[in-house]
Amino acid sequence: MKKLIESKWEDILYLLETQYDVSKIIIDTWIRSIKVYEVRNNTIYFFVDEQRGKFGVDYLHKKGYDIFLLSSIREILNNADIEIVIDEKSNLAKTFNKEDSQENEDASYSKAYRDAIRRSNLNPKYTFDNFIVGDSNRHAYATCLAVADLPSQDNFNPLFIYGGSGLGKTHLMQSIAHYILQHDDEANVLYVSSETFTNEIIDAIQKNKTEEFRAKYRQVDVLLIDDIQEIIGRERTQQEFFNTFNFLYEAKKQIILSSDKPPKEIKSLEERIRSRFEWGVPIDIHAPDYETRMAILKNKAEMDNLTNISDDVFKYIAENIVSNVRELEGALNKISVYSKLINVDITVDLAKDTLKDLISKDSNTSITGELILNTVAEHLNISTEDICSKKRSQDIAIARQIVMYLCRNYTAKTLHSIGDIVGGKNHATVMSGIKNVKKKMEEDEEFNAMIQIIIKKINPQDK
């Protein structure tokens, strides 16, 4: 069976991508490289290569890709009795050879790794394990995983992450750094904010230590600079950054940058710098959809050991705070602290009272399917009757899909309910429409800009 699986491997991967909607980046980065170690009693034992190690095993299990892989194998081989196990090769060897030995200490707990975190200016909590993945950030997450796994590849250098405040850009950036250090704690990784970078330049100039500054930044293997838009208007900072960028890029070192907007929209940025930002991969993060907001809140509650919060409370927060992960977590923290101060249980009424200043009358509580439908119709100059009709002309179809996409992201409605808003479309049609809009937003900058304008009309507070 081992040879049969190997001969059908590409067919299995193709099915993963086309039927189970697993992205090509995920397949190429995490699944294509796993190998069959042994086949016994209708169980296939796969091993993850040494480079990906325990993190790769945990990632495949945590994200459910092992389940999709199993389903694909069963379908391709026409055998429903097959089971799979995915583990590190060394662990499988211990199992099959029946050797008793202790597992090596996890790199994330080693002293060398902890020292590397401090040296690199990283937040210990900002790892891939703690990042909640949803439709709004899935592409960015997969790209960051690919960069972490194989840094300094031309197609991903520089990596430019952009999006609004509080959506997780810093978390993703630092997750890459953590992953690299987990696999090589001697790697020279440095994370700084744009403000720190600028202040160090000013200090170096004042103390005549510019050569020391340059030596510090040009000997790194991975340089991460947050809020790069802040160097705008600072001529000397831009010059030093430009020289540092060129040096590291030519030396095949990984550069990772974040900004609140894409390179082309950063006003007054020197053209030579903007063009370099676009050499690699600009990826954006959107506001989290309802399911992701719920997952973020529940993950935060679990991490903070908040076990007495009902789904109704999570739902209230997720429905009313829609555009910012930081505000979501802050709202939950505020409710938790307040409940402890007055020694009462966390209820929806307590949440409403505690968050009344954060959730204004004019905020996200007023976002409804009807509002979205009317706003899209007005912006595209198409009647709501046409959007809800059975007409299939391109302009009407895309308007209908935009309504589906925005309802999915800015309301708590189910796919069935969203279908009802646009004339009784079924579950599959709604899912397909949402995917089409997301894909078009990623590929067409003008279309993406139009969607952002409509979002501002629907929710002016979504900055």
Short mmCIF file of C-alpha atoms in Angstrom, two decimals, residues 57-263:
data_model
loop_
_atom_site.label_atom_id
_atom_site.label_comp_id
_atom_site.label_asym_id
_atom_site.label_seq_id
_atom_site.Cartn_x
_atom_site.Cartn_y
_atom_site.Cartn_z
CA VAL A 57 2.77 17.86 13.58
CA ASP A 58 0.85 20.07 16.00
CA TYR A 59 -0.12 22.47 13.22
CA LEU A 60 -1.59 19.77 10.97
CA HIS A 61 -3.62 18.33 13.88
CA LYS A 62 -4.72 21.67 15.32
CA LYS A 63 -6.01 23.02 12.01
CA GLY A 64 -7.75 19.78 11.06
CA TYR A 65 -5.73 19.17 7.91
CA ASP A 66 -5.10 15.59 9.02
CA ILE A 67 -8.87 14.99 8.83
CA PHE A 68 -9.06 16.42 5.31
CA LEU A 69 -6.04 14.36 4.31
CA LEU A 70 -7.64 11.18 5.66
CA SER A 71 -10.86 11.87 3.75
CA SER A 72 -8.94 12.49 0.53
CA ILE A 73 -6.93 9.28 0.89
CA ARG A 74 -10.05 7.24 1.59
CA GLU A 75 -11.73 8.71 -1.49
CA ILE A 76 -8.76 8.22 -3.84
CA LEU A 77 -8.01 4.68 -2.63
CA ASN A 78 -11.71 3.79 -2.28
CA ASN A 79 -11.13 2.37 1.20
CA ALA A 80 -13.17 3.72 4.10
CA ASP A 81 -11.33 1.60 6.67
CA ILE A 82 -8.00 3.41 6.34
CA GLU A 83 -6.73 5.44 9.29
CA ILE A 84 -3.70 7.75 9.45
CA VAL A 85 -1.19 8.84 12.06
CA ILE A 86 1.07 11.86 11.56
CA ASP A 87 4.09 12.31 13.83
CA GLU A 88 7.78 13.12 13.87
CA LYS A 89 9.97 10.48 12.29
CA SER A 90 11.96 10.06 15.48
CA ASN A 91 8.82 9.38 17.51
CA LEU A 92 7.61 6.82 15.00
CA ALA A 93 10.98 5.11 15.13
CA LYS A 94 10.68 4.86 18.92
CA THR A 95 7.19 3.40 18.57
CA PHE A 96 8.07 0.75 16.04
CA ASN A 97 11.41 -0.15 17.57
CA LYS A 98 9.88 -0.17 21.09
CA GLU A 99 12.72 1.87 22.47
CA ASP A 100 12.11 3.69 25.73
CA SER A 101 13.58 7.16 25.74
CA GLN A 102 12.57 10.62 26.85
CA GLU A 103 11.52 13.14 24.29
CA ASN A 104 13.89 16.02 23.77
CA GLU A 105 12.99 19.17 25.60
CA ASP A 106 10.72 21.35 23.54
CA ALA A 107 12.71 24.20 22.00
CA SER A 108 10.11 26.70 23.16
CA TYR A 109 11.14 26.05 26.79
CA SER A 110 14.90 26.00 26.37
CA LYS A 111 17.05 28.70 27.98
CA ALA A 112 18.65 29.47 24.61
CA TYR A 113 15.24 30.09 23.07
CA ARG A 114 14.12 32.32 25.96
CA ASP A 115 17.36 34.30 25.63
CA ALA A 116 16.74 34.64 21.88
CA ILE A 117 13.25 36.03 22.53
CA ARG A 118 14.66 38.75 24.79
CA ARG A 119 17.48 39.52 22.38
CA SER A 120 15.04 39.88 19.49
CA ASN A 121 12.53 42.13 21.37
CA LEU A 122 9.66 39.64 20.97
CA ASN A 123 6.46 39.24 22.95
CA PRO A 124 6.37 35.60 24.18
CA LYS A 125 2.61 35.42 23.51
CA TYR A 126 2.81 36.35 19.84
CA THR A 127 3.18 32.90 18.29
CA PHE A 128 1.31 31.03 15.55
CA ASP A 129 -0.22 28.77 18.23
CA ASN A 130 -2.01 31.76 19.79
CA PHE A 131 -3.20 33.33 16.54
CA ILE A 132 -6.86 32.79 15.66
CA VAL A 133 -7.33 32.10 11.97
CA GLY A 134 -10.46 33.13 10.07
CA ASP A 135 -11.50 34.16 6.59
CA SER A 136 -10.27 37.71 7.20
CA ASN A 137 -6.66 36.67 7.81
CA ARG A 138 -6.31 33.16 6.39
CA HIS A 139 -4.27 34.23 3.36
CA ALA A 140 -1.96 36.38 5.47
CA TYR A 141 -1.54 33.56 7.99
CA ALA A 142 -0.65 31.00 5.32
CA THR A 143 1.83 33.38 3.70
CA CYS A 144 3.50 34.10 7.04
CA LEU A 145 3.80 30.36 7.69
CA ALA A 146 5.49 29.95 4.31
CA VAL A 147 7.94 32.76 5.09
CA ALA A 148 8.68 31.33 8.54
CA ASP A 149 9.34 27.92 7.06
CA LEU A 150 11.60 29.19 4.25
CA PRO A 151 12.77 32.75 4.97
CA SER A 152 14.67 34.88 2.44
CA GLN A 153 13.00 33.39 -0.64
CA ASP A 154 12.83 35.99 -3.43
CA ASN A 155 9.05 35.66 -3.84
CA PHE A 156 8.48 36.55 -0.17
CA ASN A 157 11.11 39.21 0.38
CA PRO A 158 10.20 41.70 1.60
CA LEU A 159 6.99 40.52 3.24
CA PHE A 160 4.72 43.55 3.62
CA ILE A 161 1.71 43.10 5.94
CA TYR A 162 -0.91 45.85 5.96
CA GLY A 163 -4.27 46.45 7.57
CA GLY A 164 -6.08 48.55 10.15
CA SER A 165 -5.01 49.00 13.74
CA GLY A 166 -5.53 46.08 16.10
CA LEU A 167 -6.08 43.36 13.47
CA GLY A 168 -3.05 41.22 14.32
CA LYS A 169 -0.22 42.48 12.11
CA THR A 170 2.31 42.59 14.96
CA HIS A 171 1.19 39.17 16.18
CA LEU A 172 1.76 37.62 12.76
CA MET A 173 5.12 39.35 12.29
CA GLN A 174 6.44 38.14 15.61
CA SER A 175 5.01 34.66 15.03
CA ILE A 176 7.39 34.34 12.09
CA ALA A 177 10.29 35.39 14.30
CA HIS A 178 9.30 32.91 17.02
CA TYR A 179 9.05 30.07 14.53
CA ILE A 180 12.50 30.80 13.10
CA LEU A 181 14.04 30.96 16.58
CA GLN A 182 12.29 27.74 17.64
CA HIS A 183 14.19 26.02 14.86
CA ASP A 184 17.44 27.96 15.21
CA ASP A 185 17.89 29.86 18.47
CA GLU A 186 21.19 31.26 17.21
CA ALA A 187 19.55 33.08 14.30
CA ASN A 188 20.00 36.85 14.48
CA VAL A 189 16.41 38.10 14.52
CA LEU A 190 15.49 41.68 15.39
CA TYR A 191 12.02 43.22 15.83
CA VAL A 192 11.66 47.00 16.28
CA SER A 193 8.98 49.59 15.84
CA SER A 194 9.46 52.35 13.31
CA GLU A 195 9.71 54.78 16.23
CA THR A 196 12.55 52.78 17.80
CA PHE A 197 14.36 52.63 14.47
CA THR A 198 14.05 56.40 14.07
CA ASN A 199 15.13 57.16 17.65
CA GLU A 200 18.19 54.98 17.30
CA ILE A 201 19.20 56.85 14.16
CA ILE A 202 18.81 60.20 15.91
CA ASP A 203 20.80 58.95 18.89
CA ALA A 204 23.54 57.57 16.63
CA ILE A 205 23.86 60.86 14.78
CA GLN A 206 24.03 62.87 18.01
CA LYS A 207 26.69 60.59 19.49
CA ASN A 208 28.57 60.08 16.24
CA LYS A 209 27.85 56.33 16.30
CA THR A 210 26.26 55.82 12.91
CA GLU A 211 28.67 52.99 12.06
CA GLU A 212 27.58 51.10 15.19
CA PHE A 213 23.95 51.63 14.20
CA ARG A 214 24.60 50.27 10.71
CA ALA A 215 26.53 47.29 12.06
CA LYS A 216 23.64 46.40 14.38
CA TYR A 217 21.01 46.38 11.64
CA ARG A 218 23.08 44.94 8.84
CA GLN A 219 24.22 41.80 10.62
CA VAL A 220 20.72 40.45 11.23
CA ASP A 221 19.27 37.41 9.48
CA VAL A 222 15.68 38.61 9.85
CA LEU A 223 14.66 42.25 10.32
CA LEU A 224 11.09 43.11 11.33
CA ILE A 225 9.95 46.76 11.45
CA ASP A 226 6.43 47.61 12.62
CA ASP A 227 4.42 50.64 11.38
CA ILE A 228 6.88 51.47 8.64
CA GLN A 229 4.62 54.31 7.48
CA GLU A 230 5.94 56.32 10.43
CA ILE A 231 9.25 56.98 8.65
CA ILE A 232 7.40 59.30 6.26
CA GLY A 233 8.76 62.84 6.25
CA ARG A 234 11.94 61.89 8.07
CA GLU A 235 14.57 62.26 5.39
CA ARG A 236 17.54 60.88 7.28
CA THR A 237 15.51 57.94 8.60
CA GLN A 238 14.31 57.09 5.11
CA GLN A 239 17.88 57.25 3.79
CA GLU A 240 19.24 54.94 6.48
CA PHE A 241 16.34 52.56 6.02
CA PHE A 242 16.87 52.55 2.25
CA ASN A 243 20.55 51.68 2.65
CA THR A 244 19.82 49.02 5.28
CA PHE A 245 17.09 47.51 3.13
CA ASN A 246 19.36 47.28 0.10
CA PHE A 247 22.18 45.74 2.12
CA LEU A 248 19.99 43.04 3.69
CA TYR A 249 18.13 42.30 0.47
CA GLU A 250 21.34 41.82 -1.49
CA ALA A 251 22.65 39.60 1.33
CA LYS A 252 19.53 37.40 1.01
CA LYS A 253 18.28 38.28 4.50
CA GLN A 254 14.54 38.29 5.27
CA ILE A 255 12.81 41.66 5.68
CA ILE A 256 9.31 41.86 7.20
CA LEU A 257 7.39 45.14 7.40
CA SER A 258 3.95 46.22 8.56
CA SER A 259 1.84 49.27 7.79
CA ASP A 260 -1.70 50.52 8.15
CA LYS A 261 -2.06 50.78 4.37
CA PRO A 262 -0.60 49.24 1.18
CA PRO A 263 2.62 50.74 -0.25
#
